[in-house]
Amino acid sequence: MNEDAELLSRYAEGKSEAAFAELVRRQVNFVHAAALRRVGGDAQLAQEVTQQVFTALAREAGRLARHPVLCGWMFTATRRIAAQAV
């Protein structure tokens, strides 16, 4: 299990806010950059997409903690949410 999956697992099992905050800190630039590209450079909309991605991640944490490629899920979620936003 990689470090991101471990952080998500700790959040899912014990609702460790610190673990989730660290995961967000590690991945927020990746998600935001992908969102910014997908929404055509609209910074405000990219921020909203980013927030929705991490909200979905928190909601699905139990199921996703064992996902083999968590960053792949985040990228796909970003694409899907951005497509709905534009």
Short mmCIF file of N, CA and C in Angstrom, two decimals:
data_model
loop_
_atom_site.label_atom_id
_atom_site.label_comp_id
_atom_site.label_asym_id
_atom_site.label_seq_id
_atom_site.Cartn_x
_atom_site.Cartn_y
_atom_site.Cartn_z
N MET A 1 0.86 -1.17 0.00
CA MET A 1 0.00 0.00 0.00
C MET A 1 0.90 1.23 0.00
N ASN A 2 0.61 2.19 -0.89
CA ASN A 2 1.44 3.39 -0.93
C ASN A 2 1.02 4.37 0.17
N GLU A 3 1.79 5.43 0.31
CA GLU A 3 1.56 6.36 1.42
C GLU A 3 0.20 7.05 1.33
N ASP A 4 -0.22 7.44 0.13
CA ASP A 4 -1.53 8.08 -0.02
C ASP A 4 -2.65 7.13 0.38
N ALA A 5 -2.56 5.89 -0.05
CA ALA A 5 -3.58 4.90 0.31
C ALA A 5 -3.58 4.65 1.81
N GLU A 6 -2.41 4.66 2.41
CA GLU A 6 -2.32 4.48 3.87
C GLU A 6 -2.99 5.65 4.59
N LEU A 7 -2.77 6.86 4.13
CA LEU A 7 -3.41 8.03 4.74
C LEU A 7 -4.93 7.94 4.60
N LEU A 8 -5.39 7.56 3.42
CA LEU A 8 -6.83 7.45 3.21
C LEU A 8 -7.42 6.34 4.07
N SER A 9 -6.70 5.25 4.20
CA SER A 9 -7.15 4.15 5.04
C SER A 9 -7.27 4.59 6.50
N ARG A 10 -6.28 5.34 6.98
CA ARG A 10 -6.34 5.84 8.36
C ARG A 10 -7.54 6.75 8.54
N TYR A 11 -7.84 7.57 7.54
CA TYR A 11 -9.01 8.44 7.62
C TYR A 11 -10.30 7.60 7.63
N ALA A 12 -10.37 6.63 6.73
CA ALA A 12 -11.58 5.81 6.60
C ALA A 12 -11.85 4.99 7.86
N GLU A 13 -10.81 4.46 8.45
CA GLU A 13 -10.98 3.59 9.62
C GLU A 13 -11.24 4.37 10.90
N GLY A 14 -10.60 5.50 11.06
CA GLY A 14 -10.74 6.22 12.32
C GLY A 14 -11.12 7.67 12.18
N LYS A 15 -11.49 8.07 10.95
CA LYS A 15 -11.83 9.47 10.69
C LYS A 15 -10.72 10.40 11.17
N SER A 16 -9.48 10.02 10.90
CA SER A 16 -8.32 10.84 11.26
C SER A 16 -8.27 12.07 10.35
N GLU A 17 -8.70 13.18 10.89
CA GLU A 17 -8.68 14.43 10.13
C GLU A 17 -7.26 14.79 9.72
N ALA A 18 -6.29 14.49 10.58
CA ALA A 18 -4.89 14.80 10.27
C ALA A 18 -4.41 14.00 9.06
N ALA A 19 -4.81 12.74 8.97
CA ALA A 19 -4.42 11.91 7.83
C ALA A 19 -5.04 12.44 6.54
N PHE A 20 -6.30 12.82 6.61
CA PHE A 20 -6.95 13.34 5.40
C PHE A 20 -6.35 14.68 5.01
N ALA A 21 -6.07 15.52 5.98
CA ALA A 21 -5.44 16.82 5.69
C ALA A 21 -4.08 16.63 5.02
N GLU A 22 -3.32 15.66 5.46
CA GLU A 22 -2.02 15.38 4.85
C GLU A 22 -2.20 14.87 3.42
N LEU A 23 -3.17 14.03 3.20
CA LEU A 23 -3.44 13.54 1.85
C LEU A 23 -3.83 14.70 0.93
N VAL A 24 -4.68 15.57 1.40
CA VAL A 24 -5.06 16.75 0.61
C VAL A 24 -3.83 17.60 0.33
N ARG A 25 -3.01 17.84 1.33
CA ARG A 25 -1.81 18.65 1.15
C ARG A 25 -0.91 18.05 0.08
N ARG A 26 -0.79 16.74 0.07
CA ARG A 26 0.08 16.05 -0.88
C ARG A 26 -0.47 16.09 -2.31
N GLN A 27 -1.79 16.10 -2.46
CA GLN A 27 -2.40 15.93 -3.78
C GLN A 27 -3.15 17.14 -4.33
N VAL A 28 -3.31 18.19 -3.54
CA VAL A 28 -4.15 19.31 -3.98
C VAL A 28 -3.59 19.99 -5.23
N ASN A 29 -2.30 20.13 -5.36
CA ASN A 29 -1.75 20.78 -6.55
C ASN A 29 -2.00 19.95 -7.81
N PHE A 30 -1.87 18.63 -7.68
CA PHE A 30 -2.13 17.72 -8.80
C PHE A 30 -3.59 17.86 -9.27
N VAL A 31 -4.51 17.79 -8.31
CA VAL A 31 -5.94 17.85 -8.64
C VAL A 31 -6.29 19.22 -9.20
N HIS A 32 -5.79 20.28 -8.57
CA HIS A 32 -6.11 21.64 -9.03
C HIS A 32 -5.56 21.89 -10.44
N ALA A 33 -4.35 21.45 -10.71
CA ALA A 33 -3.76 21.65 -12.05
C ALA A 33 -4.58 20.91 -13.11
N ALA A 34 -4.99 19.69 -12.80
CA ALA A 34 -5.82 18.93 -13.74
C ALA A 34 -7.16 19.63 -13.95
N ALA A 35 -7.75 20.12 -12.87
CA ALA A 35 -9.03 20.82 -12.96
C ALA A 35 -8.89 22.10 -13.78
N LEU A 36 -7.83 22.83 -13.55
CA LEU A 36 -7.60 24.09 -14.26
C LEU A 36 -7.50 23.85 -15.77
N ARG A 37 -6.81 22.80 -16.16
CA ARG A 37 -6.72 22.46 -17.59
C ARG A 37 -8.10 22.09 -18.15
N ARG A 38 -8.86 21.33 -17.38
CA ARG A 38 -10.15 20.83 -17.87
C ARG A 38 -11.22 21.92 -17.96
N VAL A 39 -11.09 22.98 -17.18
CA VAL A 39 -12.11 24.05 -17.22
C VAL A 39 -11.61 25.26 -18.00
N GLY A 40 -10.58 25.08 -18.78
CA GLY A 40 -10.12 26.15 -19.66
C GLY A 40 -9.46 27.32 -18.97
N GLY A 41 -8.85 27.07 -17.82
CA GLY A 41 -8.10 28.12 -17.13
C GLY A 41 -8.90 28.96 -16.16
N ASP A 42 -10.15 28.65 -15.94
CA ASP A 42 -10.99 29.40 -14.99
C ASP A 42 -10.61 29.00 -13.56
N ALA A 43 -9.85 29.87 -12.89
CA ALA A 43 -9.30 29.54 -11.57
C ALA A 43 -10.40 29.30 -10.53
N GLN A 44 -11.45 30.10 -10.56
CA GLN A 44 -12.55 29.95 -9.60
C GLN A 44 -13.24 28.59 -9.79
N LEU A 45 -13.52 28.26 -11.03
CA LEU A 45 -14.19 26.99 -11.31
C LEU A 45 -13.27 25.81 -10.98
N ALA A 46 -11.98 25.95 -11.25
CA ALA A 46 -11.02 24.89 -10.92
C ALA A 46 -10.97 24.66 -9.41
N GLN A 47 -11.06 25.74 -8.63
CA GLN A 47 -11.07 25.60 -7.17
C GLN A 47 -12.31 24.85 -6.71
N GLU A 48 -13.46 25.15 -7.32
CA GLU A 48 -14.70 24.46 -6.96
C GLU A 48 -14.62 22.98 -7.32
N VAL A 49 -14.07 22.67 -8.49
CA VAL A 49 -13.91 21.28 -8.91
C VAL A 49 -12.99 20.55 -7.93
N THR A 50 -11.89 21.20 -7.57
CA THR A 50 -10.93 20.60 -6.63
C THR A 50 -11.62 20.26 -5.31
N GLN A 51 -12.41 21.20 -4.81
CA GLN A 51 -13.12 20.95 -3.55
C GLN A 51 -14.09 19.78 -3.69
N GLN A 52 -14.77 19.70 -4.80
CA GLN A 52 -15.72 18.60 -5.01
C GLN A 52 -15.01 17.25 -5.10
N VAL A 53 -13.82 17.24 -5.71
CA VAL A 53 -13.06 15.99 -5.80
C VAL A 53 -12.70 15.49 -4.40
N PHE A 54 -12.20 16.38 -3.55
CA PHE A 54 -11.80 15.95 -2.21
C PHE A 54 -13.01 15.63 -1.33
N THR A 55 -14.14 16.28 -1.58
CA THR A 55 -15.37 15.92 -0.88
C THR A 55 -15.80 14.51 -1.27
N ALA A 56 -15.73 14.20 -2.56
CA ALA A 56 -16.06 12.85 -3.02
C ALA A 56 -15.08 11.83 -2.45
N LEU A 57 -13.81 12.19 -2.39
CA LEU A 57 -12.80 11.29 -1.83
C LEU A 57 -13.11 10.98 -0.36
N ALA A 58 -13.47 12.00 0.41
CA ALA A 58 -13.81 11.78 1.82
C ALA A 58 -15.04 10.89 1.95
N ARG A 59 -16.03 11.14 1.09
CA ARG A 59 -17.27 10.37 1.14
C ARG A 59 -17.03 8.90 0.77
N GLU A 60 -16.14 8.65 -0.17
CA GLU A 60 -15.87 7.30 -0.66
C GLU A 60 -14.62 6.67 -0.05
N ALA A 61 -14.11 7.25 1.01
CA ALA A 61 -12.82 6.83 1.59
C ALA A 61 -12.77 5.34 1.90
N GLY A 62 -13.81 4.80 2.48
CA GLY A 62 -13.80 3.38 2.84
C GLY A 62 -13.61 2.47 1.65
N ARG A 63 -14.27 2.79 0.57
CA ARG A 63 -14.18 1.99 -0.65
C ARG A 63 -12.85 2.23 -1.38
N LEU A 64 -12.37 3.46 -1.34
CA LEU A 64 -11.17 3.81 -2.12
C LEU A 64 -9.86 3.54 -1.41
N ALA A 65 -9.90 3.27 -0.13
CA ALA A 65 -8.66 3.05 0.62
C ALA A 65 -7.84 1.90 0.04
N ARG A 66 -8.49 0.98 -0.63
CA ARG A 66 -7.78 -0.16 -1.22
C ARG A 66 -7.64 -0.03 -2.74
N HIS A 67 -7.95 1.14 -3.26
CA HIS A 67 -7.84 1.37 -4.71
C HIS A 67 -6.37 1.26 -5.10
N PRO A 68 -6.06 0.50 -6.15
CA PRO A 68 -4.65 0.27 -6.50
C PRO A 68 -3.91 1.53 -6.95
N VAL A 69 -4.62 2.47 -7.58
CA VAL A 69 -3.97 3.69 -8.06
C VAL A 69 -4.85 4.88 -7.68
N LEU A 70 -4.67 5.37 -6.47
CA LEU A 70 -5.51 6.43 -5.95
C LEU A 70 -5.40 7.71 -6.78
N CYS A 71 -4.21 8.06 -7.23
CA CYS A 71 -4.07 9.27 -8.04
C CYS A 71 -4.82 9.11 -9.37
N GLY A 72 -4.92 7.90 -9.87
CA GLY A 72 -5.71 7.65 -11.08
C GLY A 72 -7.19 7.92 -10.83
N TRP A 73 -7.68 7.50 -9.66
CA TRP A 73 -9.07 7.78 -9.31
C TRP A 73 -9.28 9.28 -9.20
N MET A 74 -8.34 9.99 -8.56
CA MET A 74 -8.47 11.44 -8.40
C MET A 74 -8.49 12.14 -9.76
N PHE A 75 -7.64 11.70 -10.68
CA PHE A 75 -7.61 12.31 -12.00
C PHE A 75 -8.92 12.07 -12.75
N THR A 76 -9.42 10.84 -12.69
CA THR A 76 -10.68 10.51 -13.35
C THR A 76 -11.84 11.29 -12.73
N ALA A 77 -11.86 11.38 -11.41
CA ALA A 77 -12.91 12.15 -10.73
C ALA A 77 -12.83 13.62 -11.12
N THR A 78 -11.62 14.14 -11.22
CA THR A 78 -11.44 15.54 -11.61
C THR A 78 -11.99 15.77 -13.02
N ARG A 79 -11.66 14.87 -13.93
CA ARG A 79 -12.17 15.00 -15.31
C ARG A 79 -13.69 14.96 -15.34
N ARG A 80 -14.27 14.03 -14.60
CA ARG A 80 -15.73 13.87 -14.60
C ARG A 80 -16.42 15.10 -14.00
N ILE A 81 -15.93 15.54 -12.85
CA ILE A 81 -16.55 16.68 -12.17
C ILE A 81 -16.36 17.96 -12.99
N ALA A 82 -15.19 18.13 -13.59
CA ALA A 82 -14.94 19.32 -14.42
C ALA A 82 -15.85 19.32 -15.65
N ALA A 83 -16.06 18.16 -16.24
CA ALA A 83 -16.95 18.07 -17.41
C ALA A 83 -18.37 18.47 -17.05
N GLN A 84 -18.80 18.12 -15.85
CA GLN A 84 -20.14 18.49 -15.40
C GLN A 84 -20.23 19.97 -15.09
N ALA A 85 -19.09 20.58 -14.75
CA ALA A 85 -19.08 21.98 -14.32
C ALA A 85 -19.07 22.96 -15.50
N VAL A 86 -18.60 22.50 -16.65
CA VAL A 86 -18.52 23.44 -17.79
C VAL A 86 -19.68 23.29 -18.73
#
